[in-house]
Coordinates of C-alpha atoms in Angstrom, one line a residue:
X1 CA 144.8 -12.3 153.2
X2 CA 141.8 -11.2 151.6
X3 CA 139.5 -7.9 153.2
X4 CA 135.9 -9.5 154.0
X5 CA 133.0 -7.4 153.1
X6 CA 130.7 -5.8 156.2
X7 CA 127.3 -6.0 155.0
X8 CA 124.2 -5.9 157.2
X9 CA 122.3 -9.0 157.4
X10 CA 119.9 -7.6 155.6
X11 CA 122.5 -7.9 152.6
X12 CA 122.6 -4.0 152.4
X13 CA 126.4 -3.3 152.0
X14 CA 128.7 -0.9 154.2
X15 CA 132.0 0.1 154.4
X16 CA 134.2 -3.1 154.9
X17 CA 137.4 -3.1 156.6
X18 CA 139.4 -6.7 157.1
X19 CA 138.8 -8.3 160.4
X20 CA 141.8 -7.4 163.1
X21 CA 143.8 -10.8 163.7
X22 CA 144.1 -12.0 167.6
X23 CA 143.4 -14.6 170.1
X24 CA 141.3 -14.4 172.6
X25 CA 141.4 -13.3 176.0
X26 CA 141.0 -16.9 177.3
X27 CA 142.3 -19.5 175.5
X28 CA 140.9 -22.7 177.2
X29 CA 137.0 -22.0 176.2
X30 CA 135.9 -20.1 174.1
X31 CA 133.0 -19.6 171.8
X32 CA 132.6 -18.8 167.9
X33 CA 129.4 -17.1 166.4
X34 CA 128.4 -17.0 162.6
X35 CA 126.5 -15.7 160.6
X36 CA 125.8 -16.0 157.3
X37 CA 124.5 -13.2 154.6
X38 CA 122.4 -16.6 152.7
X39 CA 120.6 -16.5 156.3
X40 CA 119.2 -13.1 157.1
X41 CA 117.2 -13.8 160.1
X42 CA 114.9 -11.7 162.2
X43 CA 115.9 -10.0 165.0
X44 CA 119.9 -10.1 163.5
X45 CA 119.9 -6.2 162.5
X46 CA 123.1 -5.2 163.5
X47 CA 126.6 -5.5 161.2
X48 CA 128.3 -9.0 160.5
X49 CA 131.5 -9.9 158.9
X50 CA 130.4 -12.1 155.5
X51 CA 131.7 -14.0 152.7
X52 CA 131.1 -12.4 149.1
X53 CA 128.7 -14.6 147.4
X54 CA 131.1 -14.8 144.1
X55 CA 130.5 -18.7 143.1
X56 CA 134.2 -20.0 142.9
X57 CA 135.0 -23.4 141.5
X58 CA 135.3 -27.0 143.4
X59 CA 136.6 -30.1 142.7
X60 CA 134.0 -33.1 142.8
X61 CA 135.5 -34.0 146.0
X62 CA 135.9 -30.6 147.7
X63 CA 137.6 -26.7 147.3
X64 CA 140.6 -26.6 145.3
X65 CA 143.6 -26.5 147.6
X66 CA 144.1 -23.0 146.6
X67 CA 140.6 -21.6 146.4
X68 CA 138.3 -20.6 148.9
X69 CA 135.2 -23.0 150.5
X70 CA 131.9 -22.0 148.7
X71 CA 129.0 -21.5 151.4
X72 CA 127.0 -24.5 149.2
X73 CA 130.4 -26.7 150.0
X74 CA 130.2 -25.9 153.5
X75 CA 126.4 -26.8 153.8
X76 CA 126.7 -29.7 151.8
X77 CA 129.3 -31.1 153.9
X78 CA 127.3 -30.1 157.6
X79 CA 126.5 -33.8 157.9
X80 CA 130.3 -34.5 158.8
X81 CA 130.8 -31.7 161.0
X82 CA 127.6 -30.8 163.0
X83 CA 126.6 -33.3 165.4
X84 CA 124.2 -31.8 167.3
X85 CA 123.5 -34.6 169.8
X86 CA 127.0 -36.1 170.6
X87 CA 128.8 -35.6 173.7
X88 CA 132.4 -33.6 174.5
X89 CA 134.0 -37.0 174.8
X90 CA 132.5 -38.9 171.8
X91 CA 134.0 -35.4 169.6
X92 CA 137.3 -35.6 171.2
X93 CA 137.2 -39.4 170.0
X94 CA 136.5 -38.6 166.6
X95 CA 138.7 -36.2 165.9
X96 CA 141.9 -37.9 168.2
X97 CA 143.5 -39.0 164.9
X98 CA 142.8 -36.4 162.5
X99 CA 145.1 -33.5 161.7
X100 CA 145.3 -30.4 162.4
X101 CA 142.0 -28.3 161.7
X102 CA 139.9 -31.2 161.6
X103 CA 136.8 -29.8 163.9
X104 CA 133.0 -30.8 164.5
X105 CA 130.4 -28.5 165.8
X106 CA 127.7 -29.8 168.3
X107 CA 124.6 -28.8 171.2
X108 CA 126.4 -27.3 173.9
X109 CA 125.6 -29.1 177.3
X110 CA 126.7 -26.7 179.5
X111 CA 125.2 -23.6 178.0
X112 CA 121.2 -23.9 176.8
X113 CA 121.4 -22.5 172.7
X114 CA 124.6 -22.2 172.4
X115 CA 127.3 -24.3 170.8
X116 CA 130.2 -26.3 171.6
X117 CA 133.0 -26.4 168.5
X118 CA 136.0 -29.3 169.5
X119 CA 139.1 -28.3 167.3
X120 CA 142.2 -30.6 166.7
X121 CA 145.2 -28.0 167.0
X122 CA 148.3 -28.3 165.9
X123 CA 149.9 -28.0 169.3
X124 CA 149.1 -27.9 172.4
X125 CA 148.9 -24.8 174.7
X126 CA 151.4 -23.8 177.1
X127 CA 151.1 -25.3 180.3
X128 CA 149.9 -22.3 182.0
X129 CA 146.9 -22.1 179.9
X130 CA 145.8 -25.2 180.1
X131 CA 142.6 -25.4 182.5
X132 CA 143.3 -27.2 186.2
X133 CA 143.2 -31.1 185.5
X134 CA 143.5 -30.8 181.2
X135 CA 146.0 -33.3 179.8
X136 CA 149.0 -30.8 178.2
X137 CA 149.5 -33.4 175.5
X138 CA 145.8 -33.2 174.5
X139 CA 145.5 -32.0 171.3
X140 CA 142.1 -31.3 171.2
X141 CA 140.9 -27.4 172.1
X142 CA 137.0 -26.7 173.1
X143 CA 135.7 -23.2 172.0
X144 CA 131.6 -22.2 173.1
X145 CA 129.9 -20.4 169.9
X146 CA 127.4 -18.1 171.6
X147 CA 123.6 -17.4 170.3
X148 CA 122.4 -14.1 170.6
X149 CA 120.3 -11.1 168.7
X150 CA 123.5 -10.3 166.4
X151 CA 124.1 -14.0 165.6
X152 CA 126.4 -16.4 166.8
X153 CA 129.9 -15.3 168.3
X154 CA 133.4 -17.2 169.4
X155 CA 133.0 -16.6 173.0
X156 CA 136.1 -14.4 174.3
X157 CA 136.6 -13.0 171.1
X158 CA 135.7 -9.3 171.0
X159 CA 137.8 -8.5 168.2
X160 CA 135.5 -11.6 166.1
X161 CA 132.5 -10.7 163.6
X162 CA 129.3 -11.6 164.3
X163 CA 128.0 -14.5 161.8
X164 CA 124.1 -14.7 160.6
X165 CA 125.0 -18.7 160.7
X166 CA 127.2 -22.0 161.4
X167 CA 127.7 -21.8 157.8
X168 CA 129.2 -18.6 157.4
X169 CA 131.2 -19.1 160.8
X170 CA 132.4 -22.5 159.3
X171 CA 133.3 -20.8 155.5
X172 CA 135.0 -17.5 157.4
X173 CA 137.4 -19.7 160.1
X174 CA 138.7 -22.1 156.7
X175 CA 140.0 -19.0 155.1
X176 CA 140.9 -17.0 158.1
X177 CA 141.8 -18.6 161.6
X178 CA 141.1 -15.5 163.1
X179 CA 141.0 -15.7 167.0
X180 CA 141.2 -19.8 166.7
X181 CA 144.5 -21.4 167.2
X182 CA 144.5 -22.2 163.3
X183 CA 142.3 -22.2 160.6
X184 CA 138.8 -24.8 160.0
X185 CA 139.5 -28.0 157.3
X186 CA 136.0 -28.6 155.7
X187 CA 135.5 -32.5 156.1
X188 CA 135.1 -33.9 153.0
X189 CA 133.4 -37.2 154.8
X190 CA 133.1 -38.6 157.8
X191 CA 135.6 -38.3 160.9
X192 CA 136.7 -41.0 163.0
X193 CA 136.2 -43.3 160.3
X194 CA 133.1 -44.0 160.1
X195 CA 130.5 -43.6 157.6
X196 CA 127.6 -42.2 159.2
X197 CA 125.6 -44.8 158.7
X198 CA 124.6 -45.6 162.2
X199 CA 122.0 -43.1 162.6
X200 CA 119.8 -44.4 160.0
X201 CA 120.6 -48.5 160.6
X202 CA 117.7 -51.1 160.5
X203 CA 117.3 -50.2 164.1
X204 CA 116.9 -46.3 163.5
X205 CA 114.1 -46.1 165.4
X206 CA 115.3 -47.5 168.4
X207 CA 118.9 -46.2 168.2
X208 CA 116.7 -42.5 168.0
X209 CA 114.8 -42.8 170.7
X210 CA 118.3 -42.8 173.0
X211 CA 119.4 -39.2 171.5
X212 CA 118.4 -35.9 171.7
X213 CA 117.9 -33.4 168.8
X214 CA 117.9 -29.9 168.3
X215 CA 117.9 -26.6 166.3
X216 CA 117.5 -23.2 166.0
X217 CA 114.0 -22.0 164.8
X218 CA 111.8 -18.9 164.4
X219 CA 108.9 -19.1 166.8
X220 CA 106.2 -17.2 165.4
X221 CA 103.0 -17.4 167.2
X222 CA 100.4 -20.4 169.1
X223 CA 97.3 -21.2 167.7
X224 CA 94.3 -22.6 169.1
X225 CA 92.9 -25.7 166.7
X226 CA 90.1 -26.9 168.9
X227 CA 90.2 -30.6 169.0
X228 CA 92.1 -30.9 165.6
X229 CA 95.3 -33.0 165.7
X230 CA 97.7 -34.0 163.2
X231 CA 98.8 -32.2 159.8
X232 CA 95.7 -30.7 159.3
X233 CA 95.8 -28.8 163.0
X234 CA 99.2 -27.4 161.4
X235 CA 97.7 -26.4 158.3
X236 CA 95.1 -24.8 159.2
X237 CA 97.3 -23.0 162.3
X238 CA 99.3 -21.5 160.1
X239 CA 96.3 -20.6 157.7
X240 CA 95.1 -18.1 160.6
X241 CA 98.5 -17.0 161.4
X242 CA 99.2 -15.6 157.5
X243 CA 95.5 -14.6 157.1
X244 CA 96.6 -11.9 160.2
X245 CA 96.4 -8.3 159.1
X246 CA 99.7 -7.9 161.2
X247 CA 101.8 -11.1 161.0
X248 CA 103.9 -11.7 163.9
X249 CA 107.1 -10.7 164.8
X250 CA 109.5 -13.8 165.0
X251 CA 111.9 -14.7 167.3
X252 CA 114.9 -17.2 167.7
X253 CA 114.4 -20.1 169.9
X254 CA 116.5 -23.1 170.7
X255 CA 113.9 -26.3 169.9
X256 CA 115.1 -29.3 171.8
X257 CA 113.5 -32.7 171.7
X258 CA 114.3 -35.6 174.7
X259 CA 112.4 -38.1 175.8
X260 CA 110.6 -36.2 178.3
X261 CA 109.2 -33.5 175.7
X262 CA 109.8 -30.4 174.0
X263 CA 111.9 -27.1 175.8
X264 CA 111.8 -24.2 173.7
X265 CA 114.4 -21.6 175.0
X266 CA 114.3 -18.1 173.9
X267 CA 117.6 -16.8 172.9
X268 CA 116.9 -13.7 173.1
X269 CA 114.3 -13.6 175.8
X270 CA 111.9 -11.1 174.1
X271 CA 108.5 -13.9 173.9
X272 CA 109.2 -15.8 177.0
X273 CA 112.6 -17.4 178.7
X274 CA 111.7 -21.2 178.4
X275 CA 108.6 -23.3 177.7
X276 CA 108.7 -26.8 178.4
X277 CA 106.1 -29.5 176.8
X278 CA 105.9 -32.9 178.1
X279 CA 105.4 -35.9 175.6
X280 CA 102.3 -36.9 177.5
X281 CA 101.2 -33.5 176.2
X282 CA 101.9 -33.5 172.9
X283 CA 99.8 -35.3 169.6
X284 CA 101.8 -34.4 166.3
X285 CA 104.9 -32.5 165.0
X286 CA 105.4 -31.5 161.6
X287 CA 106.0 -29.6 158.2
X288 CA 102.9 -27.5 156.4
X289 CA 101.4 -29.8 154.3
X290 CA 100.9 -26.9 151.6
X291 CA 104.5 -26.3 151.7
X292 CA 104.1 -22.5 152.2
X293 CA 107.2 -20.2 153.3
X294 CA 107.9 -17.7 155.8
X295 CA 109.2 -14.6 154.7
X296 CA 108.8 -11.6 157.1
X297 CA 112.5 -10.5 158.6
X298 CA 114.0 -13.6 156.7
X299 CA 114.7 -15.1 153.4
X300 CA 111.8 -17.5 152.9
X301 CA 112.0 -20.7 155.3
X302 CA 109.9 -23.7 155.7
X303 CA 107.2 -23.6 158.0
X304 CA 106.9 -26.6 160.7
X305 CA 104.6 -26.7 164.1
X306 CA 104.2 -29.1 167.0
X307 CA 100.5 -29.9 168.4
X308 CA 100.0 -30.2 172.1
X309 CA 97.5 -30.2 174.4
X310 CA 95.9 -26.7 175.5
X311 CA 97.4 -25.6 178.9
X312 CA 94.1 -23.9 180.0
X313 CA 91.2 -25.8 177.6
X314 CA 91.7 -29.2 178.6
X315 CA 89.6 -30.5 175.6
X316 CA 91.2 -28.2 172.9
X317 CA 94.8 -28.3 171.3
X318 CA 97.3 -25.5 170.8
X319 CA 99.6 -25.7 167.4
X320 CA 103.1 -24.3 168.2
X321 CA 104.3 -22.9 164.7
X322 CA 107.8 -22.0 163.9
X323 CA 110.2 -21.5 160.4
X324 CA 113.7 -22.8 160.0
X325 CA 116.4 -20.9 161.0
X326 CA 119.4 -22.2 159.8
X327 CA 120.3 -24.7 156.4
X328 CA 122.7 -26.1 158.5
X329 CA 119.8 -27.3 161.3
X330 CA 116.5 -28.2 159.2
X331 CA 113.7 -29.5 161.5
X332 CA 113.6 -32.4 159.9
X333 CA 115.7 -34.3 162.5
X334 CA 113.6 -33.0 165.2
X335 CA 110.3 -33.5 163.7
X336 CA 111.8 -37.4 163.0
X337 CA 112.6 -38.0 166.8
X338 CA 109.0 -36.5 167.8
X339 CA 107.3 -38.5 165.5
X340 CA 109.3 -41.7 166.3
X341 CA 109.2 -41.2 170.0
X342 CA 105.1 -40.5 169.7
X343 CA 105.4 -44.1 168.3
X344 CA 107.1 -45.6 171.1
X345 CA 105.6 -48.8 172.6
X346 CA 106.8 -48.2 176.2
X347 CA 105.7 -44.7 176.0
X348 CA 101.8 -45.6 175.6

């Protein structure tokens, strides 16, 4: 057992004092949070349980048995275990023959921004804590990680840190199990068997346009491009928005794309509560062409921005513009299904 640093998320350090062990108050769902001191993000300005940043050593494959998960191992390996778009019964799938600690992380259905993290344990739960109409003999336990102005939090779990990110959730739970039945085992590649090629087959684009993707993101402000569309209405949207003698305050949103649009949900329902844009709205999603970073309340993060049609001016266009939140959610899948939906046949 090892005592975990409290540092603000700010990565000013406080006293520490080692997490108190438990479980839950309920045992059939509940929610992790984490946050991450490599992700200092806006609005997160009260105290979270870290890892120290000391770089320890991996094998080429993976941590040492006996050595603790770098954060860089635990990013590098989010491919295997986040899967944003897939649902509760395709997780329990993949992980029905793996052992013990084998997990995946994905978009909760149920609750808009937060999480759903589906757990192989290594038995199952009395029978009297089982939820009405769950299998005894299933094996695999379904926890909610909750979003919110701290960070992200194991539903249930008072006695649990909050985390800054996934990431530093992930890294905590595979050295500590904390309030989980047992502790997180890093994939070292893909569950269920597969390979993980599927999503990017010779039919990518149309396998795409049947999911959904999604992310955390910084919204920081909408700017009117008059009839400019494309990369140059982000470019020059997020020219006037860093040219401001006050630059905006950011906030965390969840960014979801379907086939009917773009819903923006604030988590933390300081800008607005939730902003839907329909895809007969919208002309162009994607990253700054100049590459530039945001870096107010935040480590720097890449800047990305939809364009849509203007709600009021119907002959000008409004740029959306937001920074990445989270290493472990880049916009680059999200910007990928906007662009290949835009490119849909059916849909012009």
């Amino acid at each position: 057992m090892v005592d975990i640093p409290i540092v603000l998320i700010s990565s000013c350090p406080e006293p520490g004092s080692p997490p108190s062990q438990g479980t839950p108050g309920r045992q059939d769902f509940v929610c992790p949070g984490a946050t991450s001191s490599s992700n200092p993000c806006p609005a997160t300005r009260s105290h979270s349980q870290t890892l120290p940043d000391a770089p320890l050593t991996t094998s080429p494959e993976g941590p040492a048995r006996d050595m603790q998960p770098t954060m860089k191992f635990v990013m590098d390996t989010s491919k295997y275990w986040f899967k944003p778009s897939i649902t509760r019964e395709q997780a329990i799938e993949l992980l029905r023959k793996e052992e013990p600690g084998a997990f995946i992380v994905r978009d909760s259905s149920s609750y808009r921004g937060s999480f759903g993290l589906a757990l192989k344990v290594p038995e199952a739960p009395a029978p009297a804590q089982n939820r009405t109409g769950e299998d005894s003999s299933d094996l695999i336990r379904h926890f909610l990680i909750e979003s919110s102005a701290k960070g992200v939090h194991l539903k249930g779990a008072d006695e649990e840190p909050y985390f800054g990110s996934l990431s530093a959730f992930v890294c905590q739970h595979s050295i500590m199990a904390l309030a989980l039945p047992c502790k997180l085992v890093i994939p070292k590649k893909e569950l269920g068997g597969g390979d993980g090629a599927s999503d990017l087959s010779a039919d990518g684009r149309a396998s795409c346009l049947k999911k959904s993707a999604g992310c955390h993101a910084l919204y920081l402000s909408s700017v009117s491009v008059e009839t400019l569309s494309g990369a140059l209405a982000v470019q020059k949207a997020i020219s006037t928005t860093l040219e401001r003698d006050v630059l905006p305050t950011p906030t965390v949103v969840h960014f979801k794309v379907t086939k009917q649009g773009i819903t923006l949900t604030d988590i933390q329902r300081k800008v607005f509560f939730r902003r839907h844009y329909p895809f007969a709205t919208l002309r162009f999603c994607g990253m700054d062409p100049k590459q530039r970073k945001w870096q107010k309340y935040c480590k720097p993060s890449r800047i990305f921005g939809f364009v849509a049609k203007s709600q009021t001016e119907s002959q000008e266009n409004v740029c959306h513009l937001f920074a990445e939140f989270d290493t472990v959610q880049p916009a680059s899948q999200v910007i990928s299904l906007v662009g290949a939906l835009l490119q849909d046949p059916e849909r012009m």
